[in-house]
């Protein structure tokens, strides 16, 4: 398939946290309900790469700081997943990072309604996802969804977690 040149570059931060139970969790947000696009959806912190960003990684760190108050000093970038193309016109680079203990989070309520963590063992197991199909813009689209404590993790976020689970499977 030919690479699409019309996609806007974006970057998200897949933050891995050692939770109180000593096990890895993945940091997620629920977007504010009043937003025009993707309101109420579960997402990773992140967004469009701006001209002032030195790199997609810089954009992911900037966006995480703006959206949830995560200071970059607590972020240790470990690597990247393959880019993820959305039907809404973005090519997203997932930046995978370990978050050091001691960070604090303050959501920007203009963008983020909630911040939560999902256990990595749950989010990175393909068996926990249900496949769905929907007609969108005249085409049948397939997507995956994971339900966790009242949160519906689906679409691009679920897709990136599925990619990550496949990368980690040996």
mmCIF file of C-alpha atoms in Angstrom:
data_model
loop_
_atom_site.group_PDB
_atom_site.id
_atom_site.type_symbol
_atom_site.label_atom_id
_atom_site.label_comp_id
_atom_site.label_asym_id
_atom_site.label_seq_id
_atom_site.Cartn_x
_atom_site.Cartn_y
_atom_site.Cartn_z
ATOM 1 C CA UNK A 1 0.000 0.000 0.000
ATOM 2 C CA UNK A 2 1.388 3.427 -0.932
ATOM 3 C CA UNK A 3 2.335 5.762 1.889
ATOM 4 C CA UNK A 4 -0.111 8.621 2.254
ATOM 5 C CA UNK A 5 1.580 12.021 2.066
ATOM 6 C CA UNK A 6 -1.471 14.001 3.194
ATOM 7 C CA UNK A 7 -1.412 12.804 6.810
ATOM 8 C CA UNK A 8 -0.531 15.186 9.644
ATOM 9 C CA UNK A 9 2.250 13.987 11.940
ATOM 10 C CA UNK A 10 1.321 13.503 15.579
ATOM 11 C CA UNK A 11 2.983 11.838 18.568
ATOM 12 C CA UNK A 12 1.645 10.263 21.739
ATOM 13 C CA UNK A 13 3.302 9.209 24.971
ATOM 14 C CA UNK A 14 2.745 5.628 26.104
ATOM 15 C CA UNK A 15 3.803 6.099 29.713
ATOM 16 C CA UNK A 16 4.568 2.976 31.715
ATOM 17 C CA UNK A 17 4.202 3.395 35.460
ATOM 18 C CA UNK A 18 5.104 1.047 38.290
ATOM 19 C CA UNK A 19 1.834 0.996 40.199
ATOM 20 C CA UNK A 20 1.296 0.528 43.930
ATOM 21 C CA UNK A 21 1.028 -3.236 43.349
ATOM 22 C CA UNK A 22 4.577 -3.223 41.901
ATOM 23 C CA UNK A 23 3.298 -4.158 38.438
ATOM 24 C CA UNK A 24 3.514 -2.042 35.262
ATOM 25 C CA UNK A 25 0.505 0.045 34.315
ATOM 26 C CA UNK A 26 -0.083 2.238 31.260
ATOM 27 C CA UNK A 27 -1.124 5.851 31.709
ATOM 28 C CA UNK A 28 -4.224 6.938 29.790
ATOM 29 C CA UNK A 29 -6.534 9.941 29.680
ATOM 30 C CA UNK A 30 -10.190 10.456 28.928
ATOM 31 C CA UNK A 31 -10.633 13.494 26.739
ATOM 32 C CA UNK A 32 -12.916 16.290 27.920
ATOM 33 C CA UNK A 33 -16.591 15.892 27.010
ATOM 34 C CA UNK A 34 -16.908 19.386 25.501
ATOM 35 C CA UNK A 35 -14.212 18.924 22.817
ATOM 36 C CA UNK A 36 -15.268 19.122 19.150
ATOM 37 C CA UNK A 37 -13.189 16.094 18.134
ATOM 38 C CA UNK A 38 -12.878 12.776 19.963
ATOM 39 C CA UNK A 39 -14.710 14.095 23.049
ATOM 40 C CA UNK A 40 -14.927 11.623 25.911
ATOM 41 C CA UNK A 41 -12.607 9.151 24.205
ATOM 42 C CA UNK A 42 -9.764 7.368 25.946
ATOM 43 C CA UNK A 43 -6.392 8.492 24.582
ATOM 44 C CA UNK A 44 -2.708 8.682 25.283
ATOM 45 C CA UNK A 45 -1.407 12.164 26.046
ATOM 46 C CA UNK A 46 -0.164 13.651 22.807
ATOM 47 C CA UNK A 47 -1.087 15.563 19.718
ATOM 48 C CA UNK A 48 0.012 17.178 16.512
ATOM 49 C CA UNK A 49 3.720 17.797 15.946
ATOM 50 C CA UNK A 50 4.135 21.575 15.702
ATOM 51 C CA UNK A 51 6.739 23.420 13.622
ATOM 52 C CA UNK A 52 8.409 24.521 16.880
ATOM 53 C CA UNK A 53 8.902 20.913 18.061
ATOM 54 C CA UNK A 54 12.438 19.611 17.514
ATOM 55 C CA UNK A 55 11.082 16.076 16.962
ATOM 56 C CA UNK A 56 7.982 13.926 17.416
ATOM 57 C CA UNK A 57 9.390 12.908 20.816
ATOM 58 C CA UNK A 58 9.579 16.577 21.810
ATOM 59 C CA UNK A 59 5.950 16.972 20.718
ATOM 60 C CA UNK A 60 4.810 13.969 22.803
ATOM 61 C CA UNK A 61 6.619 15.322 25.880
ATOM 62 C CA UNK A 62 5.269 18.858 25.329
ATOM 63 C CA UNK A 63 1.720 17.601 24.881
ATOM 64 C CA UNK A 64 1.943 15.352 27.977
ATOM 65 C CA UNK A 65 3.151 18.344 29.991
ATOM 66 C CA UNK A 66 0.356 20.572 28.639
ATOM 67 C CA UNK A 67 -2.449 18.011 28.947
ATOM 68 C CA UNK A 68 -1.688 16.249 32.227
ATOM 69 C CA UNK A 69 1.134 18.253 33.836
ATOM 70 C CA UNK A 70 3.702 15.452 33.443
ATOM 71 C CA UNK A 71 7.145 17.032 33.797
ATOM 72 C CA UNK A 72 9.632 15.715 31.198
ATOM 73 C CA UNK A 73 12.232 15.100 33.948
ATOM 74 C CA UNK A 74 10.171 12.056 34.994
ATOM 75 C CA UNK A 75 10.049 10.571 31.488
ATOM 76 C CA UNK A 76 12.655 8.054 30.292
ATOM 77 C CA UNK A 77 12.037 7.358 26.600
ATOM 78 C CA UNK A 78 12.663 3.673 25.872
ATOM 79 C CA UNK A 79 11.691 3.469 22.214
ATOM 80 C CA UNK A 80 8.971 3.748 19.619
ATOM 81 C CA UNK A 81 6.247 1.672 18.062
ATOM 82 C CA UNK A 82 5.468 1.673 14.353
ATOM 83 C CA UNK A 83 3.537 4.727 13.251
ATOM 84 C CA UNK A 84 -0.225 4.374 13.370
ATOM 85 C CA UNK A 85 -2.390 5.928 10.645
ATOM 86 C CA UNK A 86 -5.895 7.055 11.516
ATOM 87 C CA UNK A 87 -8.954 7.484 9.357
ATOM 88 C CA UNK A 88 -9.117 11.061 10.644
ATOM 89 C CA UNK A 89 -5.921 12.113 8.860
ATOM 90 C CA UNK A 90 -3.041 11.532 11.275
ATOM 91 C CA UNK A 91 0.161 9.502 11.237
ATOM 92 C CA UNK A 92 0.931 8.990 14.925
ATOM 93 C CA UNK A 93 4.308 8.036 16.372
ATOM 94 C CA UNK A 94 3.820 6.222 19.701
ATOM 95 C CA UNK A 95 6.696 7.120 22.057
ATOM 96 C CA UNK A 96 7.118 4.455 24.755
ATOM 97 C CA UNK A 97 8.558 5.675 28.050
ATOM 98 C CA UNK A 98 9.030 4.597 31.632
ATOM 99 C CA UNK A 99 7.809 7.177 34.133
ATOM 100 C CA UNK A 100 10.003 7.628 37.205
ATOM 101 C CA UNK A 101 8.402 7.579 40.653
ATOM 102 C CA UNK A 102 7.507 10.902 42.214
ATOM 103 C CA UNK A 103 5.759 12.576 39.286
ATOM 104 C CA UNK A 104 2.533 14.457 39.847
ATOM 105 C CA UNK A 105 -0.278 14.966 37.376
ATOM 106 C CA UNK A 106 -2.710 17.841 36.958
ATOM 107 C CA UNK A 107 -5.154 17.532 34.069
ATOM 108 C CA UNK A 108 -5.825 20.557 31.875
ATOM 109 C CA UNK A 109 -9.617 20.450 32.182
ATOM 110 C CA UNK A 110 -9.941 22.152 28.771
ATOM 111 C CA UNK A 111 -8.564 18.950 27.227
ATOM 112 C CA UNK A 112 -8.672 16.128 29.775
ATOM 113 C CA UNK A 113 -11.594 14.906 31.898
ATOM 114 C CA UNK A 114 -9.735 12.111 33.662
ATOM 115 C CA UNK A 115 -6.340 10.429 34.014
ATOM 116 C CA UNK A 116 -6.156 6.726 34.855
ATOM 117 C CA UNK A 117 -3.927 3.676 34.615
ATOM 118 C CA UNK A 118 -4.685 0.293 33.118
ATOM 119 C CA UNK A 119 -2.628 -2.785 34.081
ATOM 120 C CA UNK A 120 -0.155 -3.564 31.284
ATOM 121 C CA UNK A 121 -0.888 -7.309 31.564
ATOM 122 C CA UNK A 122 -4.520 -6.546 30.682
ATOM 123 C CA UNK A 123 -3.928 -3.884 28.000
ATOM 124 C CA UNK A 124 -1.187 -5.859 26.255
ATOM 125 C CA UNK A 125 -3.104 -9.125 25.917
ATOM 126 C CA UNK A 126 -4.900 -9.350 22.565
ATOM 127 C CA UNK A 127 -7.342 -11.880 24.031
ATOM 128 C CA UNK A 128 -8.899 -9.087 26.128
ATOM 129 C CA UNK A 129 -10.056 -7.100 23.072
ATOM 130 C CA UNK A 130 -13.306 -7.492 21.186
ATOM 131 C CA UNK A 131 -13.421 -6.861 17.427
ATOM 132 C CA UNK A 132 -16.155 -4.535 16.130
ATOM 133 C CA UNK A 133 -17.264 -3.344 12.709
ATOM 134 C CA UNK A 134 -19.003 -0.106 11.852
ATOM 135 C CA UNK A 135 -19.827 1.734 8.660
ATOM 136 C CA UNK A 136 -18.038 5.089 8.551
ATOM 137 C CA UNK A 137 -17.944 7.431 5.568
ATOM 138 C CA UNK A 138 -19.444 4.730 3.359
ATOM 139 C CA UNK A 139 -16.892 2.041 4.243
ATOM 140 C CA UNK A 140 -16.898 -0.861 6.657
ATOM 141 C CA UNK A 141 -14.316 -0.195 9.356
ATOM 142 C CA UNK A 142 -12.992 -2.729 11.840
ATOM 143 C CA UNK A 143 -11.730 -1.689 15.250
ATOM 144 C CA UNK A 144 -10.887 -3.240 18.593
ATOM 145 C CA UNK A 145 -12.150 -2.298 22.045
ATOM 146 C CA UNK A 146 -11.208 -3.111 25.619
ATOM 147 C CA UNK A 147 -13.475 -2.378 28.578
ATOM 148 C CA UNK A 148 -11.720 -1.473 31.819
ATOM 149 C CA UNK A 149 -13.420 -0.166 34.968
ATOM 150 C CA UNK A 150 -16.032 1.763 33.000
ATOM 151 C CA UNK A 151 -13.566 3.062 30.394
ATOM 152 C CA UNK A 152 -14.002 2.102 26.743
ATOM 153 C CA UNK A 153 -10.526 1.868 25.220
ATOM 154 C CA UNK A 154 -11.026 1.667 21.456
ATOM 155 C CA UNK A 155 -10.005 3.049 18.081
ATOM 156 C CA UNK A 156 -6.462 4.342 17.628
ATOM 157 C CA UNK A 157 -5.612 3.927 21.322
ATOM 158 C CA UNK A 158 -6.636 0.251 21.309
ATOM 159 C CA UNK A 159 -4.897 -0.195 17.947
ATOM 160 C CA UNK A 160 -1.603 1.123 19.305
ATOM 161 C CA UNK A 161 -1.897 -1.094 22.397
ATOM 162 C CA UNK A 162 -2.545 -4.083 20.106
ATOM 163 C CA UNK A 163 0.568 -3.178 18.073
ATOM 164 C CA UNK A 164 2.546 -2.970 21.303
ATOM 165 C CA UNK A 165 1.264 -6.355 22.479
ATOM 166 C CA UNK A 166 2.346 -7.941 19.173
ATOM 167 C CA UNK A 167 5.794 -6.360 19.433
ATOM 168 C CA UNK A 168 6.253 -7.739 22.957
ATOM 169 C CA UNK A 169 5.055 -11.256 22.120
ATOM 170 C CA UNK A 170 7.901 -13.715 21.669
#
